[in-house]
XYZ file of N, CA and C in Angstrom:
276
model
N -18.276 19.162 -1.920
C -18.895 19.509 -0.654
C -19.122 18.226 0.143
N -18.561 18.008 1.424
C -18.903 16.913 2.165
C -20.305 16.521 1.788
N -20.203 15.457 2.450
C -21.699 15.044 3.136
C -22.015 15.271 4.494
N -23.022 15.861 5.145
C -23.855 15.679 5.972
C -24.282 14.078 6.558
N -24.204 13.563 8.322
C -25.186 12.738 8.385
C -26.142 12.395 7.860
N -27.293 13.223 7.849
C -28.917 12.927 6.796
C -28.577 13.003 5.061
N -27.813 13.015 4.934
C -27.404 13.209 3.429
C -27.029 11.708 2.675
N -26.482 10.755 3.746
C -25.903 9.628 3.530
C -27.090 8.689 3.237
N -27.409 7.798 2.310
C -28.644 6.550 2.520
C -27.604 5.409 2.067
N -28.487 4.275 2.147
C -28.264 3.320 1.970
C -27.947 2.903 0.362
N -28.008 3.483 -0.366
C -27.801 3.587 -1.789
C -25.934 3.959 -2.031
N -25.875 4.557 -1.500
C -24.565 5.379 -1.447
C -23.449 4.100 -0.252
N -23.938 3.061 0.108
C -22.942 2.323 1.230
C -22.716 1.400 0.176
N -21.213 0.875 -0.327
C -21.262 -0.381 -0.461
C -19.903 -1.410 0.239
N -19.971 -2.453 -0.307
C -18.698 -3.697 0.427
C -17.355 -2.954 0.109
N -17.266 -2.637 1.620
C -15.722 -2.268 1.035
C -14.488 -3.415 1.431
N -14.796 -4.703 1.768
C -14.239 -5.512 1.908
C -12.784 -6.019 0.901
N -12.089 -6.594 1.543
C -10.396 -6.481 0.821
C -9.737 -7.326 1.367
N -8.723 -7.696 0.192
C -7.548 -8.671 0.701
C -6.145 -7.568 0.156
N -5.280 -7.818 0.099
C -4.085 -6.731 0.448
C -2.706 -7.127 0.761
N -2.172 -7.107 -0.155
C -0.586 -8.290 0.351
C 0.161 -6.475 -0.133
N 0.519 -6.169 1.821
C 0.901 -4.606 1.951
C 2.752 -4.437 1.506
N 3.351 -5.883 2.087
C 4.874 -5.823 1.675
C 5.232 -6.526 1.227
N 6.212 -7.246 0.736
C 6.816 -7.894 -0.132
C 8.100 -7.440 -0.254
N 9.251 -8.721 0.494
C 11.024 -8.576 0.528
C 11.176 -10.022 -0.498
N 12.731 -9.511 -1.388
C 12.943 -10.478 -1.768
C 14.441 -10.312 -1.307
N 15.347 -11.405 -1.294
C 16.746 -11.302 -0.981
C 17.475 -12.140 -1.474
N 18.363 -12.111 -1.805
C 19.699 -12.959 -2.093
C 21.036 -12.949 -1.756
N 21.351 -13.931 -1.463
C 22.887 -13.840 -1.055
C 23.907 -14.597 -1.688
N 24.604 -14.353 -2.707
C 25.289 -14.830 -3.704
C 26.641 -15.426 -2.677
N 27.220 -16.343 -3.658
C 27.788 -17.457 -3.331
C 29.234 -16.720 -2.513
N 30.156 -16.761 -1.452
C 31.095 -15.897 -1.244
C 32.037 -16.032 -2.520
N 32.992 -14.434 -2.854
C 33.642 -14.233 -3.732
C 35.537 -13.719 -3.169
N 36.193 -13.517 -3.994
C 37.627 -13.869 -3.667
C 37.780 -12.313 -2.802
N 37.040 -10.922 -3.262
C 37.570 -10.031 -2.560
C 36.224 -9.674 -1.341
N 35.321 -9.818 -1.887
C 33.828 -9.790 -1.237
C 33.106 -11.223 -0.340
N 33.151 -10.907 1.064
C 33.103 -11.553 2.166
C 31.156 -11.974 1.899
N 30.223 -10.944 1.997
C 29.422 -11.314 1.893
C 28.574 -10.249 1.210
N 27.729 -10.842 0.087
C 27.349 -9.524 -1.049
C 25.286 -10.230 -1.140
N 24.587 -9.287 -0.595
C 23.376 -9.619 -0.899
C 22.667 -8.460 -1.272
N 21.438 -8.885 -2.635
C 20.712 -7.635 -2.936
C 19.299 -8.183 -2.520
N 18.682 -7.329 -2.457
C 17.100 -7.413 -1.553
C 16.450 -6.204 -2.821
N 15.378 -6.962 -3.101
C 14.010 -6.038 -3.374
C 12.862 -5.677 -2.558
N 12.623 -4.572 -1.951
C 11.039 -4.885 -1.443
C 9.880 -4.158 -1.752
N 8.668 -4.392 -1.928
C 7.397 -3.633 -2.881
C 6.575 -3.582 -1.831
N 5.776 -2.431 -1.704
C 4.697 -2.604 -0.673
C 3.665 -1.870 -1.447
N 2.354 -2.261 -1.096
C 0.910 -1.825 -1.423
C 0.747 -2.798 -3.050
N 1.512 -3.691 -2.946
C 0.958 -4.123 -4.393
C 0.126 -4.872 -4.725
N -0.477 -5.219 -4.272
C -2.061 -5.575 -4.629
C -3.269 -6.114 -3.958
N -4.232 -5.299 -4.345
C -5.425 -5.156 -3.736
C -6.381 -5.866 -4.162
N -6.909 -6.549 -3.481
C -8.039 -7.502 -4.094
C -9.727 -6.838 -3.742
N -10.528 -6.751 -4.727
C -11.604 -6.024 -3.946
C -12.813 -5.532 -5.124
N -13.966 -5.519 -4.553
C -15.428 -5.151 -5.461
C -15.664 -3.213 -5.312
N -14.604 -3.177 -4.602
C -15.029 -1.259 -3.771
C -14.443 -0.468 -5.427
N -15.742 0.080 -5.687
C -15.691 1.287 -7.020
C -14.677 2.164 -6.548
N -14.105 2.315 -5.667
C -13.272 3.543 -5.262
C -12.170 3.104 -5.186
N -10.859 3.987 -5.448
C -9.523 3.710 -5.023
C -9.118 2.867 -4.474
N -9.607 2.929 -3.085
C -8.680 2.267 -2.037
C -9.799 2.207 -0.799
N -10.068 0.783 -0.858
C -11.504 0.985 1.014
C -10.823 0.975 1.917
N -9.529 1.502 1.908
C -8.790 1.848 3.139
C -9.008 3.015 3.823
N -9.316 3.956 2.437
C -8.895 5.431 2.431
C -10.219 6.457 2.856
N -9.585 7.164 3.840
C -10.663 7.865 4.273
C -10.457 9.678 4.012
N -11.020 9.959 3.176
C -10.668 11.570 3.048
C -10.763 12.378 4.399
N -11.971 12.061 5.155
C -11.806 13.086 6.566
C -11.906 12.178 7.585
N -10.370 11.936 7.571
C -9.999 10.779 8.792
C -9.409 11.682 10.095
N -9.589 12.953 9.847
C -9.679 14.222 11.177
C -10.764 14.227 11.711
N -11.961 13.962 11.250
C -13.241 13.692 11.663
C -13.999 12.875 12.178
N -14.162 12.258 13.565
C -15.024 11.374 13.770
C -16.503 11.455 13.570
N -16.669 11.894 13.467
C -18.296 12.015 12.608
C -18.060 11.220 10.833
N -16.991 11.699 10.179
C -17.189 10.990 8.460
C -16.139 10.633 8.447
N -15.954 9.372 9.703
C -15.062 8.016 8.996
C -15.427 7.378 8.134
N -14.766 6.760 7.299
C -14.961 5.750 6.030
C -15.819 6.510 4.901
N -15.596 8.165 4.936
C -16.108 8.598 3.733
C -15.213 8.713 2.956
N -15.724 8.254 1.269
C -14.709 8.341 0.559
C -15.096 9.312 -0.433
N -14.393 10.880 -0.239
C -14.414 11.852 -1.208
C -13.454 12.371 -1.730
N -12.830 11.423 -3.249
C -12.474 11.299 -4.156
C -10.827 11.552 -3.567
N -10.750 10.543 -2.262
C -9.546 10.673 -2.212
C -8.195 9.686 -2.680
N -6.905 9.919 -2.746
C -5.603 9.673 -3.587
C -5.189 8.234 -2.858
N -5.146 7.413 -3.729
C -4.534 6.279 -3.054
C -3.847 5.704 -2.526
N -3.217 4.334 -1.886
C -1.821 4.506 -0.887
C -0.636 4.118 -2.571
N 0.106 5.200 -2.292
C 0.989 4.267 -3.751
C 1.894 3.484 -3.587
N 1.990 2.698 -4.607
C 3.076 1.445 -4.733
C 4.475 2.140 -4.652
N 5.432 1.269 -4.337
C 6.356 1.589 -3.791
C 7.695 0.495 -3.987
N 8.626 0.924 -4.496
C 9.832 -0.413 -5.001
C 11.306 0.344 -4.150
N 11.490 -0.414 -3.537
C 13.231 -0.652 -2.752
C 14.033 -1.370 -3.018
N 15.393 -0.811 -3.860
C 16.104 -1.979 -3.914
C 17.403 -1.395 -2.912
N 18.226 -2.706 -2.351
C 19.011 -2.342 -1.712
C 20.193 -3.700 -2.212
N 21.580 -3.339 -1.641
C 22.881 -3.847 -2.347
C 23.768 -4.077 -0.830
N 24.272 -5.159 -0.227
C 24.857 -4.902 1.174
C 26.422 -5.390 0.787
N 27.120 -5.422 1.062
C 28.379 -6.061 0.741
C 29.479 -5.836 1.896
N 30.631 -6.859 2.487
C 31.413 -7.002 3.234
C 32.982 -7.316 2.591
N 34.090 -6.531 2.504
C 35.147 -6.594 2.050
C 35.760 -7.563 2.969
């Protein structure tokens, strides 16, 4: 059940303060080859790591972010998830 305005005290607020490295590319481009003009693979990761004292998931995350009345409430909502891309480019 939500919370109510008068429902909220000061007991229930804490630091939701954060550091957050959101993307991360890696790339390479290997040396040219006899049939392959130009061949590079790339990794990239995003949401991978969160630095932070917040008991909850994610102090990003706001369950009723439809609501301007209970921004920054956090009821027991799902976190942003990590995420891996690899990609392969190549030129004949």
């Amino acid at each position: 059940m939500p919370f109510g305005i008068s429902d909220i005290t000061s007991s229930m607020v804490e630091d939701g303060s954060y550091v957050r490295l959101k993307s991360l590319t890696f790339s390479y481009a290997f040396p040219k080859l006899k049939v392959i003009k130009d061949l590079t693979l790339s990794v990239t990761a995003t949401n991978l790591l969160t630095i932070t004292n917040y008991s909850g998931f994610d102090p990003e995350v706001s369950s009723f972010n439809q609501s301007i009345l209970q921004q920054g409430i956090d009821y027991a909502a799902y976190p942003a998830q990590r995420s891996y891309t690899f990609g392969l480019s190549c030129n004949f």
